[in-house]
Short mmCIF file of C-alpha atoms and ligand atoms in Angstrom, two decimals:
data_model
loop_
_atom_site.label_atom_id
_atom_site.label_comp_id
_atom_site.label_asym_id
_atom_site.label_seq_id
_atom_site.Cartn_x
_atom_site.Cartn_y
_atom_site.Cartn_z
CA MET A 1 0.02 -0.02 -0.01
CA THR A 2 2.73 2.45 1.02
CA ALA A 3 4.82 1.33 -1.88
CA THR A 4 1.98 2.03 -4.29
CA LEU A 5 1.37 5.46 -2.78
CA LEU A 6 5.06 6.33 -3.09
CA CYS A 7 5.00 5.27 -6.71
CA LEU A 8 2.03 7.45 -7.45
CA LEU A 9 3.65 10.43 -5.70
CA LEU A 10 6.87 9.94 -7.57
CA ALA A 11 5.06 9.48 -10.83
CA ALA A 12 2.94 12.64 -10.48
CA PRO A 13 5.56 15.31 -11.32
CA VAL A 14 6.65 13.30 -14.33
CA LEU A 15 3.13 13.23 -15.60
CA LEU A 16 2.83 16.91 -15.15
CA VAL A 17 5.93 17.56 -17.18
CA THR A 18 5.00 15.23 -20.08
CA SER A 19 1.38 16.33 -20.28
CA GLY A 20 2.40 19.78 -21.56
CA PRO A 21 2.04 20.68 -25.27
CA VAL A 22 4.52 18.15 -26.72
CA ARG A 23 5.46 18.73 -30.32
CA ASP A 24 4.69 15.58 -32.23
CA PRO A 25 5.64 15.77 -35.89
CA ASN A 26 3.37 12.85 -36.64
CA ASN A 27 0.23 14.01 -34.90
CA GLY A 28 0.19 11.00 -32.59
CA THR A 29 0.12 8.56 -35.45
CA VAL A 30 2.74 6.01 -36.56
CA PRO A 31 3.97 6.70 -40.07
CA LEU A 32 3.40 4.00 -42.68
CA VAL A 33 5.65 2.86 -45.47
CA LEU A 34 4.17 0.97 -48.45
CA TRP A 35 6.04 -1.13 -50.98
CA HIS A 36 4.05 -2.10 -54.08
CA GLY A 37 4.04 -5.43 -55.89
CA MET A 38 5.23 -6.68 -59.29
CA GLY A 39 3.84 -4.73 -62.29
CA ASP A 40 2.66 -1.97 -60.02
CA SER A 41 4.09 1.36 -58.94
CA CYS A 42 4.11 3.73 -55.97
CA CYS A 43 1.38 5.92 -57.23
CA ASN A 44 -1.09 4.06 -59.47
CA PRO A 45 -4.46 5.74 -58.55
CA LEU A 46 -6.13 2.32 -58.83
CA SER A 47 -3.81 0.48 -56.41
CA MET A 48 -1.24 2.06 -54.12
CA GLY A 49 -2.62 5.54 -54.64
CA ALA A 50 -6.08 4.38 -53.62
CA ILE A 51 -4.75 2.49 -50.59
CA LYS A 52 -2.71 5.52 -49.47
CA LYS A 53 -5.82 7.71 -49.75
CA MET A 54 -8.01 5.24 -48.00
CA ILE A 55 -5.61 4.97 -45.03
CA GLU A 56 -5.17 8.75 -44.86
CA GLY A 57 -8.97 8.99 -44.73
CA GLU A 58 -9.15 6.57 -41.83
CA ILE A 59 -6.27 7.80 -39.70
CA SER A 60 -6.20 11.59 -39.67
CA GLY A 61 -2.74 13.15 -39.78
CA ILE A 62 -0.92 9.93 -40.72
CA TYR A 63 2.17 10.17 -42.91
CA VAL A 64 1.99 7.53 -45.63
CA LEU A 65 5.10 6.99 -47.81
CA SER A 66 4.46 4.83 -50.85
CA LEU A 67 7.90 3.85 -52.10
CA MET A 68 9.00 4.75 -55.59
CA ILE A 69 12.00 2.74 -56.75
CA GLY A 70 13.65 4.96 -59.26
CA LYS A 71 13.08 8.51 -60.53
CA ASN A 72 9.54 8.14 -61.93
CA VAL A 73 6.60 5.80 -62.20
CA VAL A 74 7.84 4.10 -65.36
CA GLN A 75 11.25 3.34 -63.80
CA ASP A 76 9.52 2.27 -60.62
CA THR A 77 7.45 -0.26 -62.55
CA GLU A 78 10.36 -1.63 -64.58
CA ASN A 79 12.61 -1.89 -61.60
CA GLY A 80 10.06 -4.25 -60.07
CA PHE A 81 11.07 -6.67 -62.78
CA PHE A 82 14.72 -5.88 -63.55
CA LEU A 83 16.55 -4.16 -60.72
CA ASP A 84 18.64 -6.36 -58.44
CA VAL A 85 16.65 -6.81 -55.22
CA ASN A 86 19.56 -6.31 -52.90
CA GLU A 87 20.19 -3.00 -54.57
CA GLN A 88 16.50 -2.02 -54.21
CA VAL A 89 16.55 -2.88 -50.48
CA SER A 90 19.68 -0.83 -50.01
CA MET A 91 18.13 2.18 -51.85
CA VAL A 92 15.09 1.96 -49.67
CA CYS A 93 17.15 1.71 -46.46
CA ASN A 94 18.98 4.92 -47.41
CA HIS A 95 15.71 6.62 -48.32
CA LEU A 96 14.09 5.73 -44.99
CA ALA A 97 17.12 6.76 -42.97
CA GLN A 98 17.02 10.20 -44.55
CA ASP A 99 13.30 10.86 -43.98
CA PRO A 100 12.95 12.99 -40.82
CA LYS A 101 9.32 11.96 -40.37
CA LEU A 102 10.34 8.34 -39.88
CA LYS A 103 12.93 9.03 -37.14
CA GLY A 104 10.69 7.77 -34.33
CA GLY A 105 9.84 4.55 -36.18
CA TYR A 106 7.27 3.39 -38.68
CA ASN A 107 4.96 0.55 -39.64
CA ALA A 108 5.48 -1.13 -42.99
CA MET A 109 3.05 -2.75 -45.42
CA GLY A 110 4.31 -4.72 -48.35
CA PHE A 111 2.19 -5.99 -51.20
CA SER A 112 3.12 -9.22 -52.92
CA GLN A 113 6.95 -9.18 -53.64
CA GLY A 114 7.13 -5.80 -51.78
CA ALA A 115 6.41 -7.78 -48.64
CA GLN A 116 9.49 -9.95 -48.71
CA PHE A 117 11.55 -6.91 -49.73
CA LEU A 118 10.37 -4.99 -46.69
CA ARG A 119 11.20 -7.96 -44.48
CA ALA A 120 14.74 -7.66 -45.85
CA VAL A 121 14.68 -3.98 -44.83
CA ALA A 122 13.68 -5.01 -41.26
CA GLN A 123 16.47 -7.62 -41.19
CA ARG A 124 19.20 -5.40 -42.61
CA CYS A 125 18.31 -1.85 -41.55
CA PRO A 126 17.11 -1.48 -37.96
CA SER A 127 17.27 2.31 -38.06
CA PRO A 128 14.79 3.93 -38.19
CA PRO A 129 12.99 1.14 -36.43
CA MET A 130 10.19 -0.76 -38.18
CA LYS A 131 7.47 -1.50 -35.62
CA THR A 132 4.94 -3.71 -37.33
CA LEU A 133 5.40 -5.40 -40.69
CA ILE A 134 2.24 -6.35 -42.57
CA SER A 135 2.77 -8.71 -45.51
CA VAL A 136 -0.13 -8.69 -47.94
CA GLY A 137 0.17 -11.72 -50.22
CA GLY A 138 3.96 -11.77 -49.81
CA GLN A 139 6.16 -14.74 -50.89
CA HIS A 140 8.39 -15.43 -47.89
CA GLN A 141 9.57 -18.75 -49.13
CA GLY A 142 9.67 -17.62 -52.75
CA VAL A 143 7.71 -19.05 -55.64
CA TYR A 144 7.95 -22.10 -57.82
CA GLY A 145 5.71 -21.15 -60.67
CA LEU A 146 4.32 -17.95 -62.12
CA PRO A 147 0.87 -18.94 -63.27
CA ARG A 148 -0.40 -15.45 -64.01
CA CYS A 149 0.96 -11.90 -63.83
CA PRO A 150 -1.19 -9.35 -62.08
CA GLY A 151 -2.79 -6.46 -63.93
CA GLU A 152 -1.53 -5.30 -67.26
CA SER A 153 1.94 -6.89 -67.14
CA SER A 154 1.33 -10.14 -68.92
CA HIS A 155 3.78 -9.33 -71.73
CA PHE A 156 6.53 -9.27 -69.08
CA CYS A 157 5.38 -12.59 -67.71
CA ASP A 158 6.10 -14.56 -70.88
CA LEU A 159 9.63 -13.10 -70.86
CA ILE A 160 10.14 -13.98 -67.23
CA ARG A 161 8.93 -17.58 -67.66
CA LYS A 162 11.33 -18.06 -70.51
CA ALA A 163 14.25 -16.65 -68.57
CA LEU A 164 13.40 -18.74 -65.47
CA ASN A 165 13.12 -21.88 -67.56
CA SER A 166 16.46 -21.19 -69.20
CA GLY A 167 18.12 -21.27 -65.78
CA ALA A 168 16.83 -19.29 -62.80
CA TYR A 169 20.08 -19.78 -60.88
CA THR A 170 22.53 -18.74 -63.60
CA ALA A 171 24.43 -15.55 -62.68
CA LEU A 172 23.00 -13.50 -65.52
CA VAL A 173 19.34 -14.32 -64.78
CA GLN A 174 19.85 -13.91 -61.05
CA LYS A 175 21.41 -10.52 -61.38
CA HIS A 176 18.90 -9.03 -63.81
CA LEU A 177 15.55 -10.66 -63.02
CA VAL A 178 13.82 -9.81 -59.79
CA GLN A 179 11.58 -12.85 -59.84
CA ALA A 180 14.61 -15.19 -60.19
CA GLN A 181 15.90 -13.82 -56.97
CA TYR A 182 12.94 -15.32 -55.10
CA TRP A 183 12.61 -18.35 -57.31
CA HIS A 184 12.65 -21.40 -55.00
CA ASP A 185 13.08 -24.72 -56.79
CA PRO A 186 12.56 -27.60 -54.34
CA LEU A 187 13.99 -30.08 -56.88
CA ASN A 188 17.24 -28.11 -57.07
CA ASP A 189 17.76 -27.24 -53.43
CA ASP A 190 21.59 -27.12 -53.70
CA LEU A 191 21.40 -24.63 -56.58
CA TYR A 192 18.84 -22.49 -54.74
CA LYS A 193 20.94 -22.40 -51.57
CA LYS A 194 24.10 -21.64 -53.38
CA TYR A 195 23.05 -19.19 -56.11
CA SER A 196 19.87 -17.40 -54.97
CA LEU A 197 21.14 -13.88 -54.49
CA PHE A 198 18.27 -12.60 -52.44
CA LEU A 199 15.90 -15.13 -50.91
CA ALA A 200 18.46 -17.70 -49.74
CA ASP A 201 20.34 -14.88 -48.06
CA VAL A 202 17.44 -13.34 -46.17
CA ASN A 203 16.06 -16.77 -45.31
CA GLN A 204 19.39 -17.81 -43.78
CA GLU A 205 19.84 -20.77 -46.13
CA ARG A 206 23.67 -20.46 -46.32
CA VAL A 207 24.63 -19.12 -42.92
CA VAL A 208 22.82 -17.86 -39.93
CA ASN A 209 23.46 -14.14 -39.83
CA GLU A 210 22.78 -13.25 -36.20
CA THR A 211 22.13 -9.65 -37.17
CA TYR A 212 19.17 -10.64 -39.32
CA LYS A 213 17.80 -12.81 -36.52
CA LYS A 214 18.20 -10.09 -33.94
CA ASN A 215 16.76 -7.33 -36.11
CA LEU A 216 13.68 -9.25 -37.21
CA GLN A 217 12.83 -9.90 -33.59
CA LEU A 218 12.74 -6.24 -32.93
CA LEU A 219 9.37 -6.16 -34.75
CA GLU A 220 6.39 -5.78 -32.48
CA LYS A 221 4.24 -7.79 -34.86
CA PHE A 222 4.70 -9.59 -38.16
CA VAL A 223 1.32 -9.97 -39.82
CA MET A 224 0.97 -12.25 -42.83
CA VAL A 225 -2.09 -12.16 -45.12
CA LYS A 226 -2.84 -15.15 -47.33
CA PHE A 227 -5.38 -14.97 -50.17
CA LEU A 228 -7.37 -18.16 -50.21
CA GLN A 229 -8.20 -18.07 -53.95
CA ASP A 230 -4.86 -16.68 -55.10
CA THR A 231 -4.14 -17.52 -58.81
CA VAL A 232 -0.94 -15.46 -59.10
CA VAL A 233 1.28 -16.90 -56.35
CA ASP A 234 2.44 -20.55 -56.53
CA PRO A 235 2.43 -22.11 -53.99
CA VAL A 236 0.03 -19.92 -52.04
CA ASP A 237 1.35 -21.33 -48.67
CA THR A 238 4.43 -19.13 -49.16
CA GLU A 239 2.20 -16.20 -48.10
CA TRP A 240 2.28 -17.74 -44.59
CA PHE A 241 5.94 -18.68 -44.88
CA GLY A 242 5.15 -22.27 -45.79
CA PHE A 243 6.51 -24.08 -48.89
CA LEU A 244 6.93 -27.35 -50.75
CA LYS A 245 9.03 -29.91 -48.92
CA THR A 246 12.51 -30.16 -50.25
CA GLY A 247 13.19 -32.81 -53.00
CA GLN A 248 9.68 -32.96 -54.45
CA ALA A 249 7.06 -30.61 -55.81
CA LYS A 250 3.77 -31.83 -54.38
CA GLU A 251 3.72 -31.99 -50.57
CA MET A 252 3.66 -28.79 -48.52
CA GLU A 253 5.05 -27.99 -45.14
CA THR A 254 4.00 -25.17 -42.86
CA LEU A 255 6.42 -22.64 -41.33
CA GLN A 256 6.18 -24.52 -38.09
CA GLU A 257 7.23 -27.78 -39.83
CA SER A 258 10.23 -26.22 -41.58
CA VAL A 259 13.97 -26.45 -40.67
CA LEU A 260 14.01 -22.63 -40.63
CA TYR A 261 11.58 -22.74 -37.74
CA LYS A 262 12.77 -25.87 -35.96
CA GLU A 263 16.35 -24.60 -35.87
CA ASP A 264 15.00 -21.13 -35.44
CA ARG A 265 17.56 -19.76 -37.90
CA LEU A 266 15.64 -16.45 -38.29
CA GLY A 267 14.02 -15.99 -34.88
CA LEU A 268 10.53 -16.79 -36.18
CA ALA A 269 9.94 -19.55 -33.60
CA ALA A 270 10.84 -17.16 -30.83
CA MET A 271 8.51 -14.53 -32.37
CA ASP A 272 5.75 -17.12 -32.65
CA LYS A 273 6.09 -18.03 -28.99
CA ALA A 274 6.04 -14.36 -28.05
CA GLY A 275 2.74 -13.92 -29.98
CA LYS A 276 4.34 -11.66 -32.56
CA LEU A 277 3.31 -13.69 -35.64
CA VAL A 278 -0.24 -13.12 -36.94
CA PHE A 279 -1.58 -15.32 -39.70
CA LEU A 280 -4.66 -13.85 -41.53
CA ALA A 281 -6.63 -15.37 -44.37
CA SER A 282 -8.71 -13.42 -46.84
CA GLU A 283 -11.21 -14.75 -49.28
CA GLY A 284 -10.46 -13.77 -52.90
CA ASP A 285 -7.73 -13.66 -55.46
CA HIS A 286 -4.29 -12.06 -55.16
CA LEU A 287 -4.47 -8.70 -53.38
CA GLN A 288 -8.27 -8.56 -53.76
CA PHE A 289 -9.79 -7.25 -50.60
CA THR A 290 -12.57 -4.84 -49.71
CA GLN A 291 -12.22 -1.73 -47.67
CA LYS A 292 -14.44 -3.33 -45.09
CA TRP A 293 -12.06 -6.27 -44.74
CA PHE A 294 -9.11 -4.01 -44.62
CA ASN A 295 -10.56 -1.82 -41.93
CA ALA A 296 -11.60 -4.78 -39.80
CA ASN A 297 -8.39 -6.77 -40.12
CA LEU A 298 -5.43 -4.54 -40.93
CA LEU A 299 -6.28 -1.04 -39.82
CA PRO A 300 -6.07 -1.97 -36.10
CA TYR A 301 -2.35 -2.61 -36.59
CA LEU A 302 -1.79 0.86 -37.99
CA ARG A 303 -3.27 2.90 -35.22
C1 NAG B 1 0.05 16.99 -38.64
O1 NAG B 1 -1.07 17.85 -38.77
C2 NAG B 1 -0.80 19.17 -39.31
C3 NAG B 1 -2.07 19.97 -39.23
O2 NAG B 1 -3.21 19.23 -39.66
C4 NAG B 1 -0.28 19.02 -40.72
O3 NAG B 1 0.08 20.28 -41.22
C5 NAG B 1 0.95 18.13 -40.70
O4 NAG B 1 1.47 17.95 -42.00
C6 NAG B 1 0.68 16.79 -40.06
N1 NAG B 1 1.89 15.99 -39.92
C7 NAG B 1 2.05 14.90 -40.62
C8 NAG B 1 3.37 14.21 -40.44
O5 NAG B 1 1.24 14.49 -41.46
C1 NAG B 2 24.84 -9.97 -41.80
O1 NAG B 2 24.00 -8.91 -42.10
C2 NAG B 2 24.53 -7.61 -41.95
C3 NAG B 2 23.43 -6.60 -42.21
O2 NAG B 2 22.97 -6.63 -43.51
C4 NAG B 2 25.72 -7.45 -42.87
O3 NAG B 2 26.29 -6.18 -42.68
C5 NAG B 2 26.73 -8.57 -42.60
O4 NAG B 2 27.72 -8.49 -43.59
C6 NAG B 2 26.04 -9.92 -42.71
N1 NAG B 2 26.99 -10.95 -42.29
C7 NAG B 2 27.13 -12.07 -43.02
C8 NAG B 2 28.05 -13.10 -42.42
O5 NAG B 2 26.57 -12.28 -44.08
#
């Protein structure tokens, strides 16, 4: 009783000091960084532009940064196919570090491939701190198939399929084709582990980089959304960090069944035990959700 009183008395002056008019550059909101998916751009009024507007409408005063990779929308779209992912991540890290509005930390929301790229940002660049990462239809164990390209980008898809078939793990294709950098061939596990420039690195396939493990665990929450009728991502379980079992291309394993989790090479098992992993499912095809679903399921993580 006396101890409680003492605490209250000691706390009182502190409360008085902090309850004054504190200057908050973000109006009491947590800034949000968006990274678009393949074939999309920062500012498409029908996709990222609409989502940015929708969130700004729901959370008054929020700063939403929709990442543009390159100098304009055309470059941004092309870079989603052809610019080395490690380079993109490093560009984004620099950009975020230089934005004064993000100094106090930010939430991040990645769409499709933008989700695994933002996870790399969390693992490699802890400053400014990412608080919550929301992966919307991301491919955290990569893809083994590209059944359909989203939107208007089908002409690129034929090109990509040809390149991947000619050898996803050859140096030339790896370096110049974004999708090859998260191509995960369960029948050629050795090649994947050895030559995948991006995904095998961030998923700790070659070595366990303790920095990646430590940084990822700094997240307050890691939310993964899977689309139950997804026709773009193959296999769809990758959206929850699951994948095909190694050595065959039929049977799946969940994140919890994987070596990555069992050996806890990335800290995901620890995060799971701490209640930091959130698995959400949404009815519908790739990235197809309603504002109602978004507001009910994702908005609470952004407040
Ligand atoms: C906070 O609100 C003020 C006034 O509405 C606005 O001018 C300012 O840009 C807002 N800050 C951010 C980071 O959006
Ligand atoms: C681990 O990751 C950090 C951050 O990206 C990097 O600086 C370091 O070189 C990596 N270490 C290894 C062994 O790959």
